[in-house]
Amino acid sequence: MHPPSSPPASLNELLDRAQALAGFTLGELAELANIAIPSSFQRHKGWSGQLLELWLGAEAGSKPQQDFPDLGVELKSIPVDNTGFPLETTYVCYTHLTGISQLDWESSNIRNKLSQVLWVPIQGDRAIPPAARQIGSAFLWQPSSEQLAILRQDWEEIMEKIALGQIESITARQGEALQLRPKAANGSALTDAIGQQGKIIKTRPRGFYLKKNFTHQIIQQAFNPEHF
DNA sequence: CTTTGATCATGG
DNA sequence: CCATGATCAAAG
């Protein structure tokens, strides 16, 4: 068994690749791919996601688009506890804080990324060393009309505040499913934003994240569909 | 214990 | 700096 050398040609091929990883530990997959295994994620926070990209054949890089653009699929790993509850929020995308000419959800980057997501649960309990963390059953998700409406409302409320120069009053508590949080290498990173009276100010870069209750609902829906 | 705000690594 | 992959850790 070895990582694929090319992107999946079809959705079924992608799903087959993902399902084949279920049950393996991160350590096993890293070893098969000849990749060094970190003893902690403290300095390797994105390691799991990048390992999955390798094994699923995603294009490397950091382009503001889906991981599998030809298939219309975004890849997300999600750390879960032994009951399947998410242990962390899920980063979705970077946020532009200026040049917001229109609040157009349908053509937004976040709408595109969340239109179809391949979720890959991974044991995330901090007591389990990275090498021993097991991969779960991946599943494909498309937001329901209800979920889409919540996401859209959260996004529009947040973007409106940004456009009105109220970025500094937005906290992670705002939003039912989405939240806006700092997203940068460190505290010294600054970017342009709209301030009061429409003046350009400098602020910490932000990104959109999915709250845990929302991703938990997605996971429940996938494994207990009869309850929905 | 949980969550918000901060941070780490990498490639453009 | 932007944007990706995320988790850390101080604060509540």
mmCIF file of N, CA, C and O (backbone and C1' of nucleotides) in Angstrom, chain A residues 26-27 30 35-50 88 123-133, chain B residues 8-10, chain C residues 5-9:
data_model
loop_
_atom_site.group_PDB
_atom_site.id
_atom_site.type_symbol
_atom_site.label_atom_id
_atom_site.label_comp_id
_atom_site.label_asym_id
_atom_site.label_seq_id
_atom_site.Cartn_x
_atom_site.Cartn_y
_atom_site.Cartn_z
ATOM 1 N N LEU A 26 -2.330 7.108 12.194
ATOM 2 C CA LEU A 26 -1.538 8.118 11.487
ATOM 3 C C LEU A 26 -0.095 7.632 11.357
ATOM 4 O O LEU A 26 0.568 7.870 10.351
ATOM 5 N N GLY A 27 0.367 6.929 12.380
ATOM 6 C CA GLY A 27 1.741 6.424 12.355
ATOM 7 C C GLY A 27 1.958 5.412 11.237
ATOM 8 O O GLY A 27 2.971 5.440 10.550
ATOM 9 N N ALA A 30 1.994 7.219 7.922
ATOM 10 C CA ALA A 30 3.212 8.015 7.761
ATOM 11 C C ALA A 30 4.388 7.102 7.416
ATOM 12 O O ALA A 30 5.198 7.413 6.536
ATOM 13 N N ILE A 35 7.291 9.187 5.901
ATOM 14 C CA ILE A 35 7.217 10.542 6.446
ATOM 15 C C ILE A 35 7.494 10.476 7.942
ATOM 16 O O ILE A 35 7.052 9.541 8.624
ATOM 17 N N ALA A 36 8.227 11.455 8.443
ATOM 18 C CA ALA A 36 8.554 11.490 9.870
ATOM 19 C C ALA A 36 7.296 11.780 10.685
ATOM 20 O O ALA A 36 6.457 12.591 10.289
ATOM 21 N N ILE A 37 7.180 11.100 11.812
ATOM 22 C CA ILE A 37 6.011 11.253 12.672
ATOM 23 C C ILE A 37 6.335 12.148 13.855
ATOM 24 O O ILE A 37 7.238 11.838 14.629
ATOM 25 N N PRO A 38 5.611 13.259 14.024
ATOM 26 C CA PRO A 38 5.868 14.129 15.172
ATOM 27 C C PRO A 38 5.374 13.474 16.464
ATOM 28 O O PRO A 38 4.380 12.746 16.444
ATOM 29 N N SER A 39 6.081 13.713 17.556
ATOM 30 C CA SER A 39 5.655 13.139 18.827
ATOM 31 C C SER A 39 4.547 13.975 19.445
ATOM 32 O O SER A 39 3.836 13.530 20.337
ATOM 33 N N SER A 40 4.419 15.187 18.935
ATOM 34 C CA SER A 40 3.380 16.097 19.401
ATOM 35 C C SER A 40 3.005 17.002 18.240
ATOM 36 O O SER A 40 3.783 17.208 17.312
ATOM 37 N N PHE A 41 1.791 17.538 18.300
ATOM 38 C CA PHE A 41 1.359 18.444 17.226
ATOM 39 C C PHE A 41 1.684 19.893 17.544
ATOM 40 O O PHE A 41 1.342 20.785 16.780
ATOM 41 N N GLN A 42 2.324 20.096 18.682
ATOM 42 C CA GLN A 42 2.622 21.459 19.119
ATOM 43 C C GLN A 42 3.279 22.283 18.010
ATOM 44 O O GLN A 42 2.934 23.437 17.803
ATOM 45 N N ARG A 43 4.197 21.667 17.313
ATOM 46 C CA ARG A 43 4.866 22.370 16.214
ATOM 47 C C ARG A 43 4.546 21.763 14.855
ATOM 48 O O ARG A 43 5.267 21.974 13.881
ATOM 49 N N HIS A 44 3.488 20.983 14.815
ATOM 50 C CA HIS A 44 3.096 20.340 13.546
ATOM 51 C C HIS A 44 1.578 20.297 13.448
ATOM 52 O O HIS A 44 0.999 19.245 13.214
ATOM 53 N N LYS A 45 0.958 21.448 13.644
ATOM 54 C CA LYS A 45 -0.504 21.489 13.763
ATOM 55 C C LYS A 45 -1.270 21.003 12.545
ATOM 56 O O LYS A 45 -2.370 20.499 12.672
ATOM 57 N N GLY A 46 -0.702 21.182 11.364
ATOM 58 C CA GLY A 46 -1.459 20.768 10.184
ATOM 59 C C GLY A 46 -1.035 19.417 9.624
ATOM 60 O O GLY A 46 -1.430 19.031 8.525
ATOM 61 N N TRP A 47 -0.226 18.715 10.390
ATOM 62 C CA TRP A 47 0.372 17.468 9.905
ATOM 63 C C TRP A 47 -0.652 16.415 9.470
ATOM 64 O O TRP A 47 -0.523 15.825 8.392
ATOM 65 N N SER A 48 -1.651 16.184 10.285
ATOM 66 C CA SER A 48 -2.659 15.167 9.948
ATOM 67 C C SER A 48 -3.352 15.485 8.617
ATOM 68 O O SER A 48 -3.549 14.604 7.785
ATOM 69 N N GLY A 49 -3.717 16.725 8.458
ATOM 70 C CA GLY A 49 -4.414 17.128 7.244
ATOM 71 C C GLY A 49 -3.541 16.956 6.011
ATOM 72 O O GLY A 49 -4.006 16.538 4.949
ATOM 73 N N GLN A 50 -2.259 17.255 6.163
ATOM 74 C CA GLN A 50 -1.356 17.130 5.032
ATOM 75 C C GLN A 50 -1.071 15.663 4.709
ATOM 76 O O GLN A 50 -0.874 15.300 3.550
ATOM 77 N N GLU A 88 -12.201 20.019 18.266
ATOM 78 C CA GLU A 88 -11.766 21.351 17.847
ATOM 79 C C GLU A 88 -12.759 21.920 16.838
ATOM 80 O O GLU A 88 -13.503 21.172 16.207
ATOM 81 N N GLN A 123 -9.133 10.129 15.614
ATOM 82 C CA GLN A 123 -9.069 10.176 17.070
ATOM 83 C C GLN A 123 -8.213 11.378 17.481
ATOM 84 O O GLN A 123 -7.073 11.512 17.041
ATOM 85 N N GLY A 124 -8.782 12.226 18.325
ATOM 86 C CA GLY A 124 -8.080 13.459 18.654
ATOM 87 C C GLY A 124 -7.792 13.663 20.129
ATOM 88 O O GLY A 124 -7.282 14.717 20.524
ATOM 89 N N ASP A 125 -8.130 12.685 20.945
ATOM 90 C CA ASP A 125 -7.854 12.812 22.377
ATOM 91 C C ASP A 125 -6.363 13.059 22.591
ATOM 92 O O ASP A 125 -5.521 12.336 22.069
ATOM 93 N N ARG A 126 -6.055 14.087 23.360
ATOM 94 C CA ARG A 126 -4.641 14.450 23.531
ATOM 95 C C ARG A 126 -3.833 13.394 24.273
ATOM 96 O O ARG A 126 -2.597 13.427 24.247
ATOM 97 N N ALA A 127 -4.537 12.464 24.918
ATOM 98 C CA ALA A 127 -3.813 11.404 25.617
ATOM 99 C C ALA A 127 -3.261 10.392 24.616
ATOM 100 O O ALA A 127 -2.384 9.592 24.949
ATOM 101 N N ILE A 128 -3.790 10.394 23.407
ATOM 102 C CA ILE A 128 -3.315 9.471 22.377
ATOM 103 C C ILE A 128 -2.214 10.147 21.564
ATOM 104 O O ILE A 128 -2.434 11.206 20.988
ATOM 105 N N PRO A 129 -1.023 9.551 21.520
ATOM 106 C CA PRO A 129 0.072 10.149 20.742
ATOM 107 C C PRO A 129 -0.300 10.188 19.263
ATOM 108 O O PRO A 129 -1.035 9.299 18.788
ATOM 109 N N PRO A 130 0.176 11.185 18.523
ATOM 110 C CA PRO A 130 -0.137 11.303 17.098
ATOM 111 C C PRO A 130 0.011 9.989 16.328
ATOM 112 O O PRO A 130 -0.882 9.627 15.555
ATOM 113 N N ALA A 131 1.072 9.261 16.568
ATOM 114 C CA ALA A 131 1.315 8.029 15.811
ATOM 115 C C ALA A 131 0.234 6.976 16.031
ATOM 116 O O ALA A 131 -0.028 6.148 15.172
ATOM 117 N N ALA A 132 -0.417 7.020 17.187
ATOM 118 C CA ALA A 132 -1.397 5.982 17.535
ATOM 119 C C ALA A 132 -2.832 6.379 17.196
ATOM 120 O O ALA A 132 -3.754 5.583 17.346
ATOM 121 N N ARG A 133 -3.017 7.589 16.749
ATOM 122 C CA ARG A 133 -4.384 8.051 16.470
ATOM 123 C C ARG A 133 -4.948 7.361 15.231
ATOM 124 O O ARG A 133 -4.333 7.335 14.167
ATOM 125 P P DC B 8 4.426 30.471 17.938
ATOM 126 O "O5'" DC B 8 4.357 29.206 16.968
ATOM 127 C "C5'" DC B 8 3.996 27.951 17.512
ATOM 128 C "C4'" DC B 8 4.114 26.885 16.463
ATOM 129 C "C3'" DC B 8 5.188 27.163 15.401
ATOM 130 O "O3'" DC B 8 5.880 25.966 15.091
ATOM 131 C "C1'" DC B 8 3.089 26.879 14.362
ATOM 132 P P DA B 9 7.192 26.103 14.117
ATOM 133 O "O5'" DA B 9 6.613 25.578 12.721
ATOM 134 C "C5'" DA B 9 6.044 24.279 12.666
ATOM 135 C "C4'" DA B 9 5.761 23.898 11.231
ATOM 136 C "C3'" DA B 9 6.800 24.383 10.221
ATOM 137 O "O3'" DA B 9 7.049 23.320 9.310
ATOM 138 C "C1'" DA B 9 4.653 25.185 9.609
ATOM 139 P P DT B 10 8.201 23.496 8.178
ATOM 140 O "O5'" DT B 10 7.344 23.873 6.887
ATOM 141 C "C5'" DT B 10 6.295 22.983 6.485
ATOM 142 C "C4'" DT B 10 5.601 23.566 5.268
ATOM 143 C "C3'" DT B 10 6.547 24.185 4.236
ATOM 144 O "O3'" DT B 10 6.311 23.579 2.982
ATOM 145 C "C1'" DT B 10 4.746 25.657 4.718
ATOM 146 P P DG C 5 -7.373 23.802 3.450
ATOM 147 O "O5'" DG C 5 -6.353 23.141 4.491
ATOM 148 C "C5'" DG C 5 -5.473 22.113 4.063
ATOM 149 C "C4'" DG C 5 -4.551 21.706 5.186
ATOM 150 C "C3'" DG C 5 -5.241 21.449 6.519
ATOM 151 O "O3'" DG C 5 -5.850 20.159 6.518
ATOM 152 C "C1'" DG C 5 -3.211 22.647 6.853
ATOM 153 P P DA C 6 -7.039 19.858 7.532
ATOM 154 O "O5'" DA C 6 -6.310 20.042 8.944
ATOM 155 C "C5'" DA C 6 -6.961 20.531 10.124
ATOM 156 C "C4'" DA C 6 -5.882 21.029 11.042
ATOM 157 C "C3'" DA C 6 -6.235 21.060 12.518
ATOM 158 O "O3'" DA C 6 -5.968 19.783 13.075
ATOM 159 C "C1'" DA C 6 -4.922 22.978 11.853
ATOM 160 P P DT C 7 -6.550 19.447 14.526
ATOM 161 O "O5'" DT C 7 -5.536 20.153 15.534
ATOM 162 C "C5'" DT C 7 -4.155 19.871 15.432
ATOM 163 C "C4'" DT C 7 -3.394 20.671 16.468
ATOM 164 C "C3'" DT C 7 -3.838 20.423 17.915
ATOM 165 O "O3'" DT C 7 -2.658 20.348 18.708
ATOM 166 C "C1'" DT C 7 -4.078 22.724 17.382
ATOM 167 P P DC C 8 -2.697 20.266 20.314
ATOM 168 O "O5'" DC C 8 -2.227 21.741 20.712
ATOM 169 C "C5'" DC C 8 -1.098 22.296 20.033
ATOM 170 C "C4'" DC C 8 -0.771 23.678 20.600
ATOM 171 C "C3'" DC C 8 -0.705 23.731 22.127
ATOM 172 O "O3'" DC C 8 0.349 24.631 22.450
ATOM 173 C "C1'" DC C 8 -2.390 25.209 21.350
ATOM 174 P P DA C 9 0.973 24.631 23.922
ATOM 175 O "O5'" DA C 9 0.107 25.742 24.671
ATOM 176 C "C5'" DA C 9 0.229 27.104 24.266
ATOM 177 C "C4'" DA C 9 -0.728 27.963 25.079
ATOM 178 C "C3'" DA C 9 -0.799 27.610 26.568
ATOM 179 O "O3'" DA C 9 -1.076 28.818 27.260
ATOM 180 C "C1'" DA C 9 -2.908 27.450 25.666
#
